[in-house]
Amino acid sequence: MLDNVKAVLFDLDGTLIDSMSVWKEIDIQFLGGYGIELPGDLQNSIEGMSFTETAQYFKNRFQFKESVEEIKGIWNQMAYEHYTTCVQLKEGALGFLQYLKENKIKTGISTSNSNELVQGVLKAKHIEHLFDTVTTACEVNAGKPSPDIYLATAKRLHVRPEDCLVFEDIPMGILAGKNANMRVCTIYDDFSKDQEVKKRKLADYYINTFQEVLEGTYEVLADE
């Protein structure tokens, strides 16, 4: 999987860290404060959106008087403690990141999350030194499946898209990597387990843990 790879780009939530359940709980609490029950279609509706796009979607759909920036600020406050004290790295992630660093393979995070929460969790886990750059979808003004975020990260790393390997947990993210002309490995996440068939159809590789990359026990899903 790592043959001829010069940079490895990671989604954050559900890929590097177990955090997707945090956002469902935040959505429940946030909407509940307005007396609104969590709609069954909400998670699928916002899949791949940037932090700003998601806040705009909430404002439009639920007719909130708060501004987009105010909504984002509330979410950051609600999530920050979870990200810095409770959220855990995915199994094998630390060892894999250390391997990439030791072998001089560049690394980047390409996330739909806010920069505040990304920096918070990286510092809390003492892994900020293992990444060469962080790009948020808000910076490129486009969520996934647009390839913009992955193309921007590759450009920052001075690596051609075709020399990048992407790790993603949801279909929209996988599509973003593929649309950027990159190889994509998808990882199991409990939050997206009902999308397994779609994930396997879109990605090039499949793993349950990052240890499988180093052990060579990953699944090859598509001809390269």
mmCIF file of C-alpha atoms in Angstrom:
data_model
loop_
_atom_site.group_PDB
_atom_site.id
_atom_site.type_symbol
_atom_site.label_atom_id
_atom_site.label_comp_id
_atom_site.label_asym_id
_atom_site.label_seq_id
_atom_site.Cartn_x
_atom_site.Cartn_y
_atom_site.Cartn_z
ATOM 1 C CA MET A 1 0.000 0.000 0.000
ATOM 2 C CA LEU A 2 2.843 2.383 0.780
ATOM 3 C CA ASP A 3 4.813 1.666 -2.413
ATOM 4 C CA ASN A 4 5.766 4.948 -4.122
ATOM 5 C CA VAL A 5 3.805 6.948 -1.545
ATOM 6 C CA LYS A 6 5.424 10.279 -0.661
ATOM 7 C CA ALA A 7 2.634 11.645 1.542
ATOM 8 C CA VAL A 8 -0.137 10.130 3.648
ATOM 9 C CA LEU A 9 -3.209 12.296 4.201
ATOM 10 C CA PHE A 10 -5.676 11.596 6.985
ATOM 11 C CA ASP A 11 -9.242 12.549 7.671
ATOM 12 C CA LEU A 12 -9.593 13.120 11.425
ATOM 13 C CA ASP A 13 -12.986 12.152 12.862
ATOM 14 C CA GLY A 14 -13.761 8.455 12.577
ATOM 15 C CA THR A 15 -10.417 7.852 10.880
ATOM 16 C CA LEU A 16 -7.616 8.867 13.246
ATOM 17 C CA ILE A 17 -9.778 9.341 16.323
ATOM 18 C CA ASP A 18 -12.943 7.744 17.714
ATOM 19 C CA SER A 19 -15.075 10.861 17.831
ATOM 20 C CA MET A 20 -18.138 10.411 15.639
ATOM 21 C CA SER A 21 -20.378 9.535 18.598
ATOM 22 C CA VAL A 22 -19.387 12.853 20.202
ATOM 23 C CA TRP A 23 -20.982 14.775 17.336
ATOM 24 C CA LYS A 24 -24.218 12.850 17.431
ATOM 25 C CA GLU A 25 -24.503 13.597 21.141
ATOM 26 C CA ILE A 26 -23.693 17.277 20.548
ATOM 27 C CA ASP A 27 -26.367 17.444 17.843
ATOM 28 C CA ILE A 28 -28.893 15.902 20.243
ATOM 29 C CA GLN A 29 -28.000 18.328 23.042
ATOM 30 C CA PHE A 30 -27.766 21.376 20.778
ATOM 31 C CA LEU A 31 -31.101 20.782 19.065
ATOM 32 C CA GLY A 32 -32.693 19.690 22.337
ATOM 33 C CA GLY A 33 -31.926 23.118 23.761
ATOM 34 C CA TYR A 34 -34.392 24.456 21.191
ATOM 35 C CA GLY A 35 -36.920 21.729 21.827
ATOM 36 C CA ILE A 36 -36.039 19.967 18.556
ATOM 37 C CA GLU A 37 -35.611 16.198 18.299
ATOM 38 C CA LEU A 38 -32.677 14.890 16.254
ATOM 39 C CA PRO A 39 -34.034 14.182 12.736
ATOM 40 C CA GLY A 40 -33.265 10.689 11.478
ATOM 41 C CA ASP A 41 -31.802 11.978 8.234
ATOM 42 C CA LEU A 42 -29.537 14.642 9.751
ATOM 43 C CA GLN A 43 -26.253 12.703 9.904
ATOM 44 C CA ASN A 44 -26.483 11.611 6.276
ATOM 45 C CA SER A 45 -27.547 15.091 5.177
ATOM 46 C CA ILE A 46 -24.414 16.761 6.583
ATOM 47 C CA GLU A 47 -21.916 14.028 5.630
ATOM 48 C CA GLY A 48 -18.766 15.553 4.197
ATOM 49 C CA MET A 49 -19.775 19.166 4.854
ATOM 50 C CA SER A 50 -17.223 21.584 6.255
ATOM 51 C CA PHE A 51 -17.704 22.950 9.776
ATOM 52 C CA THR A 52 -18.988 26.215 8.291
ATOM 53 C CA GLU A 53 -21.252 24.477 5.762
ATOM 54 C CA THR A 54 -22.739 22.372 8.560
ATOM 55 C CA ALA A 55 -23.465 25.431 10.690
ATOM 56 C CA GLN A 56 -25.090 27.130 7.691
ATOM 57 C CA TYR A 57 -27.180 23.996 7.059
ATOM 58 C CA PHE A 58 -28.389 23.977 10.681
ATOM 59 C CA LYS A 59 -29.201 27.689 10.547
ATOM 60 C CA ASN A 60 -31.191 27.302 7.329
ATOM 61 C CA ARG A 61 -32.959 24.075 8.198
ATOM 62 C CA PHE A 62 -33.939 24.954 11.766
ATOM 63 C CA GLN A 63 -34.285 28.733 11.269
ATOM 64 C CA PHE A 64 -31.904 29.669 14.082
ATOM 65 C CA LYS A 65 -31.473 33.372 14.848
ATOM 66 C CA GLU A 66 -27.810 32.833 15.797
ATOM 67 C CA SER A 67 -25.204 33.577 13.144
ATOM 68 C CA VAL A 68 -23.131 30.838 11.542
ATOM 69 C CA GLU A 69 -20.101 31.997 13.551
ATOM 70 C CA GLU A 70 -22.094 31.895 16.794
ATOM 71 C CA ILE A 71 -23.279 28.352 16.066
ATOM 72 C CA LYS A 72 -19.709 27.246 15.336
ATOM 73 C CA GLY A 73 -18.555 28.839 18.575
ATOM 74 C CA ILE A 74 -21.181 26.974 20.587
ATOM 75 C CA TRP A 75 -20.174 23.673 18.975
ATOM 76 C CA ASN A 76 -16.480 24.303 19.645
ATOM 77 C CA GLN A 77 -17.251 24.965 23.317
ATOM 78 C CA MET A 78 -19.407 21.853 23.596
ATOM 79 C CA ALA A 79 -16.860 19.596 21.902
ATOM 80 C CA TYR A 80 -13.548 20.933 23.240
ATOM 81 C CA GLU A 81 -13.573 19.066 26.552
ATOM 82 C CA HIS A 82 -14.528 15.810 24.824
ATOM 83 C CA TYR A 83 -11.695 16.224 22.316
ATOM 84 C CA THR A 84 -9.046 17.048 24.899
ATOM 85 C CA THR A 85 -10.016 14.571 27.627
ATOM 86 C CA CYS A 86 -12.166 11.715 26.294
ATOM 87 C CA VAL A 87 -11.550 11.061 22.597
ATOM 88 C CA GLN A 88 -9.091 8.243 21.852
ATOM 89 C CA LEU A 89 -6.820 7.532 18.895
ATOM 90 C CA LYS A 90 -7.854 4.673 16.628
ATOM 91 C CA GLU A 91 -6.030 1.405 17.304
ATOM 92 C CA GLY A 92 -2.553 1.365 15.798
ATOM 93 C CA ALA A 93 -2.684 5.028 14.741
ATOM 94 C CA LEU A 94 0.211 6.191 16.918
ATOM 95 C CA GLY A 95 2.526 3.405 15.770
ATOM 96 C CA PHE A 96 1.664 4.050 12.134
ATOM 97 C CA LEU A 97 2.282 7.797 12.455
ATOM 98 C CA GLN A 98 5.637 7.127 14.104
ATOM 99 C CA TYR A 99 6.535 4.740 11.269
ATOM 100 C CA LEU A 100 5.736 7.402 8.670
ATOM 101 C CA LYS A 101 7.858 9.953 10.526
ATOM 102 C CA GLU A 102 10.800 7.573 10.830
ATOM 103 C CA ASN A 103 10.598 6.749 7.127
ATOM 104 C CA LYS A 104 10.370 10.399 6.068
ATOM 105 C CA ILE A 105 6.911 10.039 4.514
ATOM 106 C CA LYS A 106 5.091 13.369 4.742
ATOM 107 C CA THR A 107 1.813 13.576 6.640
ATOM 108 C CA GLY A 108 -1.198 15.865 6.612
ATOM 109 C CA ILE A 109 -4.653 16.108 8.131
ATOM 110 C CA SER A 110 -7.547 17.054 5.825
ATOM 111 C CA THR A 111 -10.629 17.513 7.949
ATOM 112 C CA SER A 112 -14.130 18.942 7.911
ATOM 113 C CA ASN A 113 -13.711 19.790 11.592
ATOM 114 C CA SER A 114 -12.679 23.145 13.071
ATOM 115 C CA ASN A 115 -9.026 24.066 13.457
ATOM 116 C CA GLU A 116 -9.577 24.723 17.181
ATOM 117 C CA LEU A 117 -10.698 21.156 17.830
ATOM 118 C CA VAL A 118 -8.008 19.643 15.590
ATOM 119 C CA GLN A 119 -5.244 21.487 17.420
ATOM 120 C CA GLY A 120 -6.831 20.668 20.772
ATOM 121 C CA VAL A 121 -6.876 16.919 20.226
ATOM 122 C CA LEU A 122 -3.410 16.811 18.622
ATOM 123 C CA LYS A 123 -1.898 18.593 21.605
ATOM 124 C CA ALA A 124 -3.857 16.498 24.099
ATOM 125 C CA LYS A 125 -2.543 13.316 22.473
ATOM 126 C CA HIS A 126 0.982 14.785 22.079
ATOM 127 C CA ILE A 127 1.048 13.980 18.370
ATOM 128 C CA GLU A 128 1.164 17.433 16.762
ATOM 129 C CA HIS A 129 4.844 16.867 15.840
ATOM 130 C CA LEU A 130 3.849 13.854 13.741
ATOM 131 C CA PHE A 131 2.002 15.991 11.162
ATOM 132 C CA ASP A 132 3.536 18.322 8.621
ATOM 133 C CA THR A 133 0.339 20.273 7.941
ATOM 134 C CA VAL A 134 -3.350 20.550 8.798
ATOM 135 C CA THR A 135 -6.001 21.682 6.299
ATOM 136 C CA THR A 136 -9.643 22.306 7.161
ATOM 137 C CA ALA A 137 -12.494 22.318 4.676
ATOM 138 C CA CYS A 138 -13.376 25.841 5.815
ATOM 139 C CA GLU A 139 -9.984 27.029 4.525
ATOM 140 C CA VAL A 140 -10.731 25.809 1.004
ATOM 141 C CA ASN A 141 -14.423 26.772 1.174
ATOM 142 C CA ALA A 142 -15.526 23.317 0.076
ATOM 143 C CA GLY A 143 -16.550 20.180 1.912
ATOM 144 C CA LYS A 144 -16.155 16.604 0.719
ATOM 145 C CA PRO A 145 -16.648 15.008 -1.895
ATOM 146 C CA SER A 146 -14.967 18.026 -3.485
ATOM 147 C CA PRO A 147 -11.267 17.183 -3.985
ATOM 148 C CA ASP A 148 -10.205 20.707 -2.956
ATOM 149 C CA ILE A 149 -9.157 19.869 0.601
ATOM 150 C CA TYR A 150 -6.923 16.977 -0.461
ATOM 151 C CA LEU A 151 -5.441 18.909 -3.369
ATOM 152 C CA ALA A 152 -4.677 21.818 -1.020
ATOM 153 C CA THR A 153 -2.952 19.508 1.475
ATOM 154 C CA ALA A 154 -0.853 17.890 -1.253
ATOM 155 C CA LYS A 155 0.146 21.329 -2.538
ATOM 156 C CA ARG A 156 1.237 22.399 0.936
ATOM 157 C CA LEU A 157 3.372 19.284 1.193
ATOM 158 C CA HIS A 158 4.805 19.831 -2.317
ATOM 159 C CA VAL A 159 3.710 16.334 -3.354
ATOM 160 C CA ARG A 160 1.813 15.358 -6.520
ATOM 161 C CA PRO A 161 -1.720 14.049 -5.890
ATOM 162 C CA GLU A 162 -0.881 10.714 -7.514
ATOM 163 C CA ASP A 163 1.895 10.218 -4.941
ATOM 164 C CA CYS A 164 -0.533 10.571 -2.008
ATOM 165 C CA LEU A 165 -2.397 7.935 -0.011
ATOM 166 C CA VAL A 166 -5.587 8.963 1.794
ATOM 167 C CA PHE A 167 -7.248 7.393 4.856
ATOM 168 C CA GLU A 168 -11.003 7.987 5.207
ATOM 169 C CA ASP A 169 -13.991 6.526 7.048
ATOM 170 C CA ILE A 170 -17.043 7.742 5.107
ATOM 171 C CA PRO A 171 -18.125 7.585 1.452
ATOM 172 C CA MET A 172 -18.034 11.364 0.866
ATOM 173 C CA GLY A 173 -14.464 11.458 2.150
ATOM 174 C CA ILE A 174 -13.419 8.501 0.024
ATOM 175 C CA LEU A 175 -14.869 10.254 -3.015
ATOM 176 C CA ALA A 176 -12.932 13.415 -2.151
ATOM 177 C CA GLY A 177 -9.678 11.456 -2.217
ATOM 178 C CA LYS A 178 -10.549 9.635 -5.424
ATOM 179 C CA ASN A 179 -11.673 12.890 -7.067
ATOM 180 C CA ALA A 180 -8.228 14.256 -6.224
ATOM 181 C CA ASN A 181 -6.636 11.360 -8.138
ATOM 182 C CA MET A 182 -5.288 9.752 -4.972
ATOM 183 C CA ARG A 183 -5.385 6.187 -3.704
ATOM 184 C CA VAL A 184 -7.731 5.762 -0.757
ATOM 185 C CA CYS A 185 -7.804 3.305 2.129
ATOM 186 C CA THR A 186 -11.010 3.198 4.139
ATOM 187 C CA ILE A 187 -11.102 2.227 7.793
ATOM 188 C CA TYR A 188 -13.814 0.559 9.845
ATOM 189 C CA ASP A 189 -15.726 2.902 12.118
ATOM 190 C CA ASP A 190 -18.765 1.901 14.134
ATOM 191 C CA PHE A 191 -20.568 5.095 13.165
ATOM 192 C CA SER A 192 -20.461 4.247 9.441
ATOM 193 C CA LYS A 193 -20.917 0.476 9.697
ATOM 194 C CA ASP A 194 -24.196 0.694 7.773
ATOM 195 C CA GLN A 195 -22.213 2.092 4.815
ATOM 196 C CA GLU A 196 -19.683 -0.733 4.595
ATOM 197 C CA VAL A 197 -20.773 -1.930 1.153
ATOM 198 C CA LYS A 198 -20.531 1.560 -0.311
ATOM 199 C CA LYS A 199 -17.173 2.215 1.357
ATOM 200 C CA ARG A 200 -15.708 -0.998 -0.040
ATOM 201 C CA LYS A 201 -17.011 -0.201 -3.502
ATOM 202 C CA LEU A 202 -15.384 3.229 -3.581
ATOM 203 C CA ALA A 203 -12.023 2.659 -1.873
ATOM 204 C CA ASP A 204 -8.826 0.916 -2.981
ATOM 205 C CA TYR A 205 -8.013 -0.679 0.374
ATOM 206 C CA TYR A 206 -9.784 -1.588 3.609
ATOM 207 C CA ILE A 207 -8.469 -1.847 7.171
ATOM 208 C CA ASN A 208 -9.930 -2.455 10.610
ATOM 209 C CA THR A 209 -6.896 -0.989 12.391
ATOM 210 C CA PHE A 210 -3.760 0.854 11.300
ATOM 211 C CA GLN A 211 -1.658 -2.106 12.426
ATOM 212 C CA GLU A 212 -2.849 -3.952 9.336
ATOM 213 C CA VAL A 213 -1.028 -1.452 7.103
ATOM 214 C CA LEU A 214 2.330 -2.224 8.695
ATOM 215 C CA GLU A 215 1.601 -5.953 8.894
ATOM 216 C CA GLY A 216 0.488 -6.131 5.266
ATOM 217 C CA THR A 217 -2.823 -7.735 6.282
ATOM 218 C CA TYR A 218 -5.064 -5.052 4.750
ATOM 219 C CA GLU A 219 -7.629 -5.867 2.038
ATOM 220 C CA VAL A 220 -7.081 -4.798 -1.557
ATOM 221 C CA LEU A 221 -10.487 -3.758 -2.891
ATOM 222 C CA ALA A 222 -9.794 -2.537 -6.411
ATOM 223 C CA ASP A 223 -7.256 -3.023 -9.171
ATOM 224 C CA GLU A 224 -4.812 -0.137 -9.320
#
